[in-house]
């Protein structure tokens, strides 16, 4: 039983027991409560930007732009010293390498708050880290290291979900042994003499971890996408990609030469409409049928903190016979009761997903990427992937680190450390999100995602937040344009299993302090306990 | 006022009577036309498809996509990789047989260096293995900054930038500068990563014949004529030449002094890819610029990977700050990817230390390359492709059988024969359908500084025997 707010009859499919509502006034999110595909409530929220805040943000950018033009003018007419690097004298009559307007944003906005990024660290990027202290004599144009180190800064920015970024313990010991035995480099590609026995061991382990037939590993996560999507798709194929997909997925899709169509973020109606159009009408103009259709989605979207609606996508994929490529860069190891990613989180069958891709950088404390799936798929990639033929394979100690940490998560090393960490991560996530929500900040994303974006909106607050948090010994990540839409700048926290309750409490107190100082508590929902009277909570409480 | 209004009305009626007939008729027709347009139904575009709902459902039912991947035959020759047990060092164990390594790009023998391993270990004990983030978000370690400084100092440029994957280095550098509408002149023998970088940049690509400066000049002249036709456009289109110092596919050196002359004559920027020549050519191993004595500032960007001579992982670009700094915000493989694990960066720093302390090894390596090149000359049925100075030369069939598959089978038989006699060789691998100018099939023979004269002689002898036996 479900409540459908508007009556619409497009695409009702009674035989499978699903009800798809595409039409006037249908809200995207209420499907979560009404379809029987989800075993537990799927609660995501993206609270709207308050109008006053939006207006002030635009005004802020406007003022910065005017000042930017003024400063450019002063620099051109030599009233102000120009710190920018200049072209060589001998090459002054060449076509300019950069157009002035391309770098306007970099020169005038990014430079002012540049000290919030590229902060060098001097220790393990664990729950606490040591930052190298930097000072700038000329407003962020150059930095000098004072030689001092800021010790024990709480790390809320590194992708260390299960806390495997450590320099002691079984993982580090195993990696050390491997370094002594194998060395660090490989000096060859997989198809030549770069295929070590360690790689084969890792591939078998990854296949077992994911529950697929076979898998292949690559040296870089970004390159896994940009080199394998072109090997699978070509001209005459269609790629349906989510609006907010990562740059590597976009690059891979572009390099493949296939037609790309974008659907709204996590919006199943938009995806269904595109699929329907594609199958019924075929290729544009010629109306020939498409060779293959591939849906590109991510497990957790790192800028929004949202989780993909996997059960619905799988149902759609089966109906329209499309293929699914799931990029689990952030969700592998971080979601699910056994840490097997978003498939485990929803309790689905890994065989339903055609291509499972992920990276080892986030939850395994290492580097590299993998693709898992049926044996035919992986055999094909062994022959045709650009990485197998031209790129160097993974370094042996990196491989060993993944093997040890994966065995730990699976519980095969004889301890319950993996399971403990998984529980700790999900507890930390729930606690952190609940507290931030109670404080009155606008938090985006799913309640279970360890990536927590906190909205800042105004450009000046981006810089202020980063600096104030550092003063209180907490390292945070702030993101602005162009990684996010121009008025939706945010601070992004990554909760880790290595964070203890005290660390989270310290961080939360500091965030609350800074939030009061900078007036960041924008949320208009009811804070203490009950969520408020919006539609989502009504449906949740009436779920059957 | 009523009187004024009345007076205007009278005037109007009078004008009506006094107007010529054709004027009234024309106005009348226009008014009628306007009324018709206002009231007629809007013109509807014909519906894109006249399919009924049922037909649409049937289309969805009937549509069958192609299988996700085409079937791969079980006995495809490249499907089973050669498995290396243990480190790919000078004595390598391939498929269970211990051999002397003539196949890995370990030019300076730094893969087994104890010093490098110790440094990597100490870095591991300090920083752990992974960096858990991209450079912008707490993924910058002081080792990265140190490595960048050291590389810039070694190559005598202002700045260097590190990437975490060798392939991604030039493939991210090219699209950062060259955009849609710009023109890039590339050598035909350019490696695959350059081709991918060009594809990602969406610029106009013009290929010139391998190492043929006249062909390049012809293309540049044609471009000049085009520019004169449209000077405004010519002032904003950027032009680049992308060449490799030592080509991996053709194993020879690019004519850098002529290229620099062409650069200043036609106002084109040069991007130099030095993966094979870094740590090999030149008196101190600084690459092809030192080999020819060209001023390094004349080259706009030098890109190299650290996976060959430096025996680590990753790549770097170096040049003037004006050029390199741009990649910190617009190099895709730099901004959107996790940074290089610190132990690999430390290994690279130690490798650089070794290179700087003992510049004699480059001379030794160059002598060995010349020796190997000479030893392989005159092999019956195989021709040696490559310059005497190149550490990685190709052995191609003198007379091809006509089909690439058969050629590859013959060469693979030679490789297997050598493996049985403890010489590890490898076939040069390419993606047949993706390469723009597919090189002919060949065996790759790599010379490293650790090989002795006897071992090189043995290898040459073995290859000669194999060629005689298999290619008769």
PDB file of N, CA, C and O in Angstrom, chain A residues 449-514:
ATOM      1  N   UNK A 449      25.100   7.999   4.777  1.00  0.00           N
ATOM      2  CA  UNK A 449      26.338   8.172   4.013  1.00  0.00           C
ATOM      3  C   UNK A 449      27.389   8.863   4.869  1.00  0.00           C
ATOM      4  O   UNK A 449      27.118   9.893   5.501  1.00  0.00           O
ATOM      5  N   UNK A 450      28.610   8.323   4.902  1.00  0.00           N
ATOM      6  CA  UNK A 450      29.657   8.926   5.736  1.00  0.00           C
ATOM      7  C   UNK A 450      30.198  10.230   5.191  1.00  0.00           C
ATOM      8  O   UNK A 450      31.028  10.866   5.823  1.00  0.00           O
ATOM      9  N   UNK A 451      29.755  10.646   4.025  1.00  0.00           N
ATOM     10  CA  UNK A 451      30.159  11.929   3.461  1.00  0.00           C
ATOM     11  C   UNK A 451      29.098  12.946   3.867  1.00  0.00           C
ATOM     12  O   UNK A 451      27.926  12.773   3.523  1.00  0.00           O
ATOM     13  N   UNK A 452      29.473  13.984   4.587  1.00  0.00           N
ATOM     14  CA  UNK A 452      28.495  14.926   5.139  1.00  0.00           C
ATOM     15  C   UNK A 452      28.770  16.324   4.602  1.00  0.00           C
ATOM     16  O   UNK A 452      29.674  16.994   5.088  1.00  0.00           O
ATOM     17  N   UNK A 453      28.033  16.811   3.591  1.00  0.00           N
ATOM     18  CA  UNK A 453      28.226  18.192   3.144  1.00  0.00           C
ATOM     19  C   UNK A 453      27.406  19.156   3.993  1.00  0.00           C
ATOM     20  O   UNK A 453      26.221  18.940   4.190  1.00  0.00           O
ATOM     21  N   UNK A 454      28.061  20.208   4.451  1.00  0.00           N
ATOM     22  CA  UNK A 454      27.406  21.219   5.277  1.00  0.00           C
ATOM     23  C   UNK A 454      27.397  22.497   4.464  1.00  0.00           C
ATOM     24  O   UNK A 454      28.443  22.958   4.041  1.00  0.00           O
ATOM     25  N   UNK A 455      26.221  23.074   4.267  1.00  0.00           N
ATOM     26  CA  UNK A 455      26.132  24.179   3.327  1.00  0.00           C
ATOM     27  C   UNK A 455      26.658  25.469   3.927  1.00  0.00           C
ATOM     28  O   UNK A 455      26.346  25.822   5.067  1.00  0.00           O
ATOM     29  N   UNK A 456      27.440  26.199   3.097  1.00  0.00           N
ATOM     30  CA  UNK A 456      27.973  27.481   3.525  1.00  0.00           C
ATOM     31  C   UNK A 456      27.382  28.625   2.699  1.00  0.00           C
ATOM     32  O   UNK A 456      27.123  29.691   3.210  1.00  0.00           O
ATOM     33  N   UNK A 457      27.191  28.391   1.443  1.00  0.00           N
ATOM     34  CA  UNK A 457      26.621  29.302   0.444  1.00  0.00           C
ATOM     35  C   UNK A 457      27.492  30.497   0.114  1.00  0.00           C
ATOM     36  O   UNK A 457      27.827  30.716  -1.016  1.00  0.00           O
ATOM     37  N   UNK A 458      27.834  31.336   1.102  1.00  0.00           N
ATOM     38  CA  UNK A 458      28.449  32.621   0.708  1.00  0.00           C
ATOM     39  C   UNK A 458      29.952  32.473   0.524  1.00  0.00           C
ATOM     40  O   UNK A 458      30.591  31.743   1.277  1.00  0.00           O
ATOM     41  N   UNK A 459      30.507  33.159  -0.477  1.00  0.00           N
ATOM     42  CA  UNK A 459      31.923  32.945  -0.791  1.00  0.00           C
ATOM     43  C   UNK A 459      32.858  33.288   0.360  1.00  0.00           C
ATOM     44  O   UNK A 459      33.836  32.592   0.593  1.00  0.00           O
ATOM     45  N   UNK A 460      32.540  34.342   1.080  1.00  0.00           N
ATOM     46  CA  UNK A 460      33.437  34.725   2.169  1.00  0.00           C
ATOM     47  C   UNK A 460      33.437  33.677   3.269  1.00  0.00           C
ATOM     48  O   UNK A 460      34.450  33.430   3.925  1.00  0.00           O
ATOM     49  N   UNK A 461      32.315  33.022   3.462  1.00  0.00           N
ATOM     50  CA  UNK A 461      32.242  32.020   4.533  1.00  0.00           C
ATOM     51  C   UNK A 461      33.069  30.795   4.213  1.00  0.00           C
ATOM     52  O   UNK A 461      33.472  30.071   5.113  1.00  0.00           O
ATOM     53  N   UNK A 462      33.322  30.550   2.913  1.00  0.00           N
ATOM     54  CA  UNK A 462      34.171  29.411   2.559  1.00  0.00           C
ATOM     55  C   UNK A 462      35.520  29.593   3.221  1.00  0.00           C
ATOM     56  O   UNK A 462      36.021  28.715   3.935  1.00  0.00           O
ATOM     57  N   UNK A 463      36.123  30.750   2.979  1.00  0.00           N
ATOM     58  CA  UNK A 463      37.438  31.003   3.553  1.00  0.00           C
ATOM     59  C   UNK A 463      37.390  31.075   5.057  1.00  0.00           C
ATOM     60  O   UNK A 463      38.207  30.486   5.764  1.00  0.00           O
ATOM     61  N   UNK A 464      36.357  31.764   5.579  1.00  0.00           N
ATOM     62  CA  UNK A 464      36.274  31.952   7.023  1.00  0.00           C
ATOM     63  C   UNK A 464      36.110  30.628   7.738  1.00  0.00           C
ATOM     64  O   UNK A 464      36.767  30.370   8.757  1.00  0.00           O
ATOM     65  N   UNK A 465      35.264  29.749   7.206  1.00  0.00           N
ATOM     66  CA  UNK A 465      35.037  28.461   7.867  1.00  0.00           C
ATOM     67  C   UNK A 465      36.324  27.652   7.939  1.00  0.00           C
ATOM     68  O   UNK A 465      36.694  27.142   9.006  1.00  0.00           O
ATOM     69  N   UNK A 466      37.005  27.546   6.795  1.00  0.00           N
ATOM     70  CA  UNK A 466      38.231  26.757   6.781  1.00  0.00           C
ATOM     71  C   UNK A 466      39.242  27.273   7.793  1.00  0.00           C
ATOM     72  O   UNK A 466      39.857  26.507   8.543  1.00  0.00           O
ATOM     73  N   UNK A 467      39.399  28.605   7.828  1.00  0.00           N
ATOM     74  CA  UNK A 467      40.423  29.172   8.717  1.00  0.00           C
ATOM     75  C   UNK A 467      40.025  29.067  10.180  1.00  0.00           C
ATOM     76  O   UNK A 467      40.854  28.758  11.046  1.00  0.00           O
ATOM     77  N   UNK A 468      38.759  29.317  10.487  1.00  0.00           N
ATOM     78  CA  UNK A 468      38.327  29.250  11.888  1.00  0.00           C
ATOM     79  C   UNK A 468      38.449  27.833  12.418  1.00  0.00           C
ATOM     80  O   UNK A 468      38.846  27.606  13.560  1.00  0.00           O
ATOM     81  N   UNK A 469      38.109  26.863  11.589  1.00  0.00           N
ATOM     82  CA  UNK A 469      38.217  25.475  12.042  1.00  0.00           C
ATOM     83  C   UNK A 469      39.679  25.121  12.284  1.00  0.00           C
ATOM     84  O   UNK A 469      40.006  24.390  13.218  1.00  0.00           O
ATOM     85  N   UNK A 470      40.566  25.633  11.427  1.00  0.00           N
ATOM     86  CA  UNK A 470      41.987  25.319  11.634  1.00  0.00           C
ATOM     87  C   UNK A 470      42.499  25.951  12.920  1.00  0.00           C
ATOM     88  O   UNK A 470      43.319  25.379  13.629  1.00  0.00           O
ATOM     89  N   UNK A 471      41.982  27.123  13.241  1.00  0.00           N
ATOM     90  CA  UNK A 471      42.403  27.767  14.505  1.00  0.00           C
ATOM     91  C   UNK A 471      42.027  26.896  15.687  1.00  0.00           C
ATOM     92  O   UNK A 471      42.712  26.864  16.700  1.00  0.00           O
ATOM     93  N   UNK A 472      40.894  26.172  15.545  1.00  0.00           N
ATOM     94  CA  UNK A 472      40.461  25.289  16.633  1.00  0.00           C
ATOM     95  C   UNK A 472      41.029  23.891  16.465  1.00  0.00           C
ATOM     96  O   UNK A 472      40.526  22.936  17.030  1.00  0.00           O
ATOM     97  N   UNK A 473      42.070  23.771  15.637  1.00  0.00           N
ATOM     98  CA  UNK A 473      42.779  22.502  15.448  1.00  0.00           C
ATOM     99  C   UNK A 473      41.951  21.418  14.793  1.00  0.00           C
ATOM    100  O   UNK A 473      42.047  20.248  15.142  1.00  0.00           O
ATOM    101  N   UNK A 474      41.099  21.797  13.854  1.00  0.00           N
ATOM    102  CA  UNK A 474      40.334  20.795  13.120  1.00  0.00           C
ATOM    103  C   UNK A 474      40.532  21.060  11.633  1.00  0.00           C
ATOM    104  O   UNK A 474      40.328  22.178  11.173  1.00  0.00           O
ATOM    105  N   UNK A 475      40.915  20.042  10.898  1.00  0.00           N
ATOM    106  CA  UNK A 475      41.158  20.213   9.470  1.00  0.00           C
ATOM    107  C   UNK A 475      39.913  19.846   8.688  1.00  0.00           C
ATOM    108  O   UNK A 475      39.451  18.708   8.759  1.00  0.00           O
ATOM    109  N   UNK A 476      39.363  20.817   7.964  1.00  0.00           N
ATOM    110  CA  UNK A 476      38.163  20.525   7.182  1.00  0.00           C
ATOM    111  C   UNK A 476      38.413  20.820   5.720  1.00  0.00           C
ATOM    112  O   UNK A 476      39.360  21.503   5.360  1.00  0.00           O
ATOM    113  N   UNK A 477      37.536  20.301   4.903  1.00  0.00           N
ATOM    114  CA  UNK A 477      37.601  20.524   3.463  1.00  0.00           C
ATOM    115  C   UNK A 477      36.445  21.425   3.080  1.00  0.00           C
ATOM    116  O   UNK A 477      35.307  21.158   3.432  1.00  0.00           O
ATOM    117  N   UNK A 478      36.738  22.515   2.378  1.00  0.00           N
ATOM    118  CA  UNK A 478      35.668  23.388   1.889  1.00  0.00           C
ATOM    119  C   UNK A 478      35.730  23.354   0.362  1.00  0.00           C
ATOM    120  O   UNK A 478      36.808  23.290  -0.208  1.00  0.00           O
ATOM    121  N   UNK A 479      34.571  23.399  -0.234  1.00  0.00           N
ATOM    122  CA  UNK A 479      34.525  23.333  -1.697  1.00  0.00           C
ATOM    123  C   UNK A 479      33.636  24.431  -2.220  1.00  0.00           C
ATOM    124  O   UNK A 479      32.591  24.727  -1.647  1.00  0.00           O
ATOM    125  N   UNK A 480      34.083  25.041  -3.330  1.00  0.00           N
ATOM    126  CA  UNK A 480      33.251  26.062  -3.943  1.00  0.00           C
ATOM    127  C   UNK A 480      33.144  25.813  -5.435  1.00  0.00           C
ATOM    128  O   UNK A 480      33.441  24.727  -5.910  1.00  0.00           O
ATOM    129  N   UNK A 481      32.755  26.869  -6.143  1.00  0.00           N
ATOM    130  CA  UNK A 481      32.716  26.793  -7.587  1.00  0.00           C
ATOM    131  C   UNK A 481      34.119  26.499  -8.083  1.00  0.00           C
ATOM    132  O   UNK A 481      35.068  26.998  -7.522  1.00  0.00           O
ATOM    133  N   UNK A 482      34.392  25.763  -9.132  1.00  0.00           N
ATOM    134  CA  UNK A 482      33.467  25.052 -10.017  1.00  0.00           C
ATOM    135  C   UNK A 482      33.131  23.621  -9.630  1.00  0.00           C
ATOM    136  O   UNK A 482      32.432  22.956 -10.377  1.00  0.00           O
ATOM    137  N   UNK A 483      33.578  23.144  -8.486  1.00  0.00           N
ATOM    138  CA  UNK A 483      33.214  21.768  -8.135  1.00  0.00           C
ATOM    139  C   UNK A 483      31.735  21.661  -7.749  1.00  0.00           C
ATOM    140  O   UNK A 483      31.138  20.605  -7.817  1.00  0.00           O
ATOM    141  N   UNK A 484      31.153  22.777  -7.306  1.00  0.00           N
ATOM    142  CA  UNK A 484      29.740  22.779  -6.926  1.00  0.00           C
ATOM    143  C   UNK A 484      29.060  23.914  -7.702  1.00  0.00           C
ATOM    144  O   UNK A 484      29.748  24.781  -8.225  1.00  0.00           O
ATOM    145  N   UNK A 485      27.729  23.945  -7.747  1.00  0.00           N
ATOM    146  CA  UNK A 485      27.058  25.091  -8.375  1.00  0.00           C
ATOM    147  C   UNK A 485      27.449  26.379  -7.652  1.00  0.00           C
ATOM    148  O   UNK A 485      27.805  26.336  -6.473  1.00  0.00           O
ATOM    149  N   UNK A 486      27.360  27.500  -8.324  1.00  0.00           N
ATOM    150  CA  UNK A 486      28.025  28.696  -7.810  1.00  0.00           C
ATOM    151  C   UNK A 486      27.507  29.151  -6.457  1.00  0.00           C
ATOM    152  O   UNK A 486      28.291  29.591  -5.617  1.00  0.00           O
ATOM    153  N   UNK A 487      26.196  29.022  -6.172  1.00  0.00           N
ATOM    154  CA  UNK A 487      25.802  29.510  -4.860  1.00  0.00           C
ATOM    155  C   UNK A 487      25.823  28.418  -3.805  1.00  0.00           C
ATOM    156  O   UNK A 487      25.585  28.676  -2.642  1.00  0.00           O
ATOM    157  N   UNK A 488      26.086  27.197  -4.186  1.00  0.00           N
ATOM    158  CA  UNK A 488      25.996  26.119  -3.195  1.00  0.00           C
ATOM    159  C   UNK A 488      27.356  25.668  -2.709  1.00  0.00           C
ATOM    160  O   UNK A 488      27.685  24.489  -2.763  1.00  0.00           O
ATOM    161  N   UNK A 489      28.167  26.571  -2.215  1.00  0.00           N
ATOM    162  CA  UNK A 489      29.457  26.133  -1.670  1.00  0.00           C
ATOM    163  C   UNK A 489      29.206  25.425  -0.348  1.00  0.00           C
ATOM    164  O   UNK A 489      28.225  25.675   0.329  1.00  0.00           O
ATOM    165  N   UNK A 490      30.121  24.540  -0.011  1.00  0.00           N
ATOM    166  CA  UNK A 490      29.866  23.727   1.173  1.00  0.00           C
ATOM    167  C   UNK A 490      31.171  23.323   1.833  1.00  0.00           C
ATOM    168  O   UNK A 490      32.241  23.428   1.261  1.00  0.00           O
ATOM    169  N   UNK A 491      31.034  22.866   3.066  1.00  0.00           N
ATOM    170  CA  UNK A 491      32.142  22.216   3.745  1.00  0.00           C
ATOM    171  C   UNK A 491      31.800  20.739   3.764  1.00  0.00           C
ATOM    172  O   UNK A 491      30.648  20.372   3.970  1.00  0.00           O
ATOM    173  N   UNK A 492      32.786  19.891   3.519  1.00  0.00           N
ATOM    174  CA  UNK A 492      32.473  18.472   3.412  1.00  0.00           C
ATOM    175  C   UNK A 492      33.235  17.692   4.468  1.00  0.00           C
ATOM    176  O   UNK A 492      34.468  17.742   4.501  1.00  0.00           O
ATOM    177  N   UNK A 493      32.540  16.987   5.311  1.00  0.00           N
ATOM    178  CA  UNK A 493      33.180  16.182   6.348  1.00  0.00           C
ATOM    179  C   UNK A 493      33.155  14.723   5.942  1.00  0.00           C
ATOM    180  O   UNK A 493      32.153  14.241   5.446  1.00  0.00           O
ATOM    181  N   UNK A 494      34.247  14.016   6.185  1.00  0.00           N
ATOM    182  CA  UNK A 494      34.276  12.578   5.935  1.00  0.00           C
ATOM    183  C   UNK A 494      34.462  11.882   7.273  1.00  0.00           C
ATOM    184  O   UNK A 494      35.524  11.961   7.886  1.00  0.00           O
ATOM    185  N   UNK A 495      33.417  11.193   7.706  1.00  0.00           N
ATOM    186  CA  UNK A 495      33.469  10.511   8.991  1.00  0.00           C
ATOM    187  C   UNK A 495      34.289   9.251   8.840  1.00  0.00           C
ATOM    188  O   UNK A 495      34.223   8.572   7.817  1.00  0.00           O
ATOM    189  N   UNK A 496      35.065   8.933   9.857  1.00  0.00           N
ATOM    190  CA  UNK A 496      35.929   7.758   9.743  1.00  0.00           C
ATOM    191  C   UNK A 496      35.701   6.839  10.928  1.00  0.00           C
ATOM    192  O   UNK A 496      35.296   7.273  11.999  1.00  0.00           O
ATOM    193  N   UNK A 497      35.979   5.552  10.731  1.00  0.00           N
ATOM    194  CA  UNK A 497      35.865   4.610  11.844  1.00  0.00           C
ATOM    195  C   UNK A 497      36.951   4.867  12.878  1.00  0.00           C
ATOM    196  O   UNK A 497      36.842   4.435  14.016  1.00  0.00           O
ATOM    197  N   UNK A 498      37.992   5.585  12.481  1.00  0.00           N
ATOM    198  CA  UNK A 498      39.075   5.859  13.423  1.00  0.00           C
ATOM    199  C   UNK A 498      38.741   7.005  14.358  1.00  0.00           C
ATOM    200  O   UNK A 498      39.428   7.216  15.347  1.00  0.00           O
ATOM    201  N   UNK A 499      37.664   7.741  14.060  1.00  0.00           N
ATOM    202  CA  UNK A 499      37.288   8.832  14.964  1.00  0.00           C
ATOM    203  C   UNK A 499      36.639   8.258  16.207  1.00  0.00           C
ATOM    204  O   UNK A 499      35.714   7.464  16.122  1.00  0.00           O
ATOM    205  N   UNK A 500      37.102   8.689  17.374  1.00  0.00           N
ATOM    206  CA  UNK A 500      36.442   8.257  18.609  1.00  0.00           C
ATOM    207  C   UNK A 500      35.327   9.239  18.919  1.00  0.00           C
ATOM    208  O   UNK A 500      35.239  10.315  18.323  1.00  0.00           O
ATOM    209  N   UNK A 501      34.499   8.866  19.875  1.00  0.00           N
ATOM    210  CA  UNK A 501      33.385   9.726  20.250  1.00  0.00           C
ATOM    211  C   UNK A 501      33.885  11.082  20.745  1.00  0.00           C
ATOM    212  O   UNK A 501      33.289  12.127  20.442  1.00  0.00           O
ATOM    213  N   UNK A 502      35.008  11.081  21.457  1.00  0.00           N
ATOM    214  CA  UNK A 502      35.532  12.364  21.971  1.00  0.00           C
ATOM    215  C   UNK A 502      35.945  13.263  20.831  1.00  0.00           C
ATOM    216  O   UNK A 502      35.681  14.470  20.858  1.00  0.00           O
ATOM    217  N   UNK A 503      36.625  12.662  19.833  1.00  0.00           N
ATOM    218  CA  UNK A 503      37.059  13.483  18.697  1.00  0.00           C
ATOM    219  C   UNK A 503      35.860  14.092  18.003  1.00  0.00           C
ATOM    220  O   UNK A 503      35.864  15.274  17.651  1.00  0.00           O
ATOM    221  N   UNK A 504      34.810  13.273  17.810  1.00  0.00           N
ATOM    222  CA  UNK A 504      33.631  13.801  17.137  1.00  0.00           C
ATOM    223  C   UNK A 504      32.991  14.900  17.969  1.00  0.00           C
ATOM    224  O   UNK A 504      32.533  15.913  17.428  1.00  0.00           O
ATOM    225  N   UNK A 505      32.963  14.699  19.280  1.00  0.00           N
ATOM    226  CA  UNK A 505      32.370  15.732  20.130  1.00  0.00           C
ATOM    227  C   UNK A 505      33.167  17.029  20.056  1.00  0.00           C
ATOM    228  O   UNK A 505      32.584  18.118  19.959  1.00  0.00           O
ATOM    229  N   UNK A 506      34.485  16.908  20.113  1.00  0.00           N
ATOM    230  CA  UNK A 506      35.311  18.124  19.996  1.00  0.00           C
ATOM    231  C   UNK A 506      35.014  18.830  18.690  1.00  0.00           C
ATOM    232  O   UNK A 506      34.793  20.051  18.647  1.00  0.00           O
ATOM    233  N   UNK A 507      34.992  18.015  17.613  1.00  0.00           N
ATOM    234  CA  UNK A 507      34.744  18.605  16.301  1.00  0.00           C
ATOM    235  C   UNK A 507      33.378  19.267  16.257  1.00  0.00           C
ATOM    236  O   UNK A 507      33.217  20.386  15.757  1.00  0.00           O
ATOM    237  N   UNK A 508      32.366  18.570  16.811  1.00  0.00           N
ATOM    238  CA  UNK A 508      31.018  19.121  16.756  1.00  0.00           C
ATOM    239  C   UNK A 508      30.916  20.415  17.549  1.00  0.00           C
ATOM    240  O   UNK A 508      30.260  21.374  17.117  1.00  0.00           O
ATOM    241  N   UNK A 509      31.560  20.462  18.719  1.00  0.00           N
ATOM    242  CA  UNK A 509      31.516  21.711  19.490  1.00  0.00           C
ATOM    243  C   UNK A 509      32.145  22.856  18.719  1.00  0.00           C
ATOM    244  O   UNK A 509      31.615  23.957  18.674  1.00  0.00           O
ATOM    245  N   UNK A 510      33.291  22.536  18.083  1.00  0.00           N
ATOM    246  CA  UNK A 510      33.959  23.586  17.312  1.00  0.00           C
ATOM    247  C   UNK A 510      33.084  24.029  16.156  1.00  0.00           C
ATOM    248  O   UNK A 510      32.966  25.230  15.870  1.00  0.00           O
ATOM    249  N   UNK A 511      32.443  23.050  15.484  1.00  0.00           N
ATOM    250  CA  UNK A 511      31.596  23.409  14.348  1.00  0.00           C
ATOM    251  C   UNK A 511      30.443  24.285  14.828  1.00  0.00           C
ATOM    252  O   UNK A 511      30.071  25.276  14.179  1.00  0.00           O
ATOM    253  N   UNK A 512      29.880  23.951  15.970  1.00  0.00           N
ATOM    254  CA  UNK A 512      28.768  24.746  16.478  1.00  0.00           C
ATOM    255  C   UNK A 512      29.224  26.162  16.793  1.00  0.00           C
ATOM    256  O   UNK A 512      28.537  27.146  16.462  1.00  0.00           O
ATOM    257  N   UNK A 513      30.392  26.260  17.404  1.00  0.00           N
ATOM    258  CA  UNK A 513      30.943  27.592  17.720  1.00  0.00           C
ATOM    259  C   UNK A 513      31.119  28.414  16.455  1.00  0.00           C
ATOM    260  O   UNK A 513      30.690  29.574  16.376  1.00  0.00           O
ATOM    261  N   UNK A 514      31.777  27.795  15.480  1.00  0.00           N
ATOM    262  CA  UNK A 514      32.039  28.519  14.237  1.00  0.00           C
ATOM    263  C   UNK A 514      30.723  28.826  13.527  1.00  0.00           C
ATOM    264  O   UNK A 514      30.541  29.885  12.937  1.00  0.00           O
TER     265      UNK A 514
END
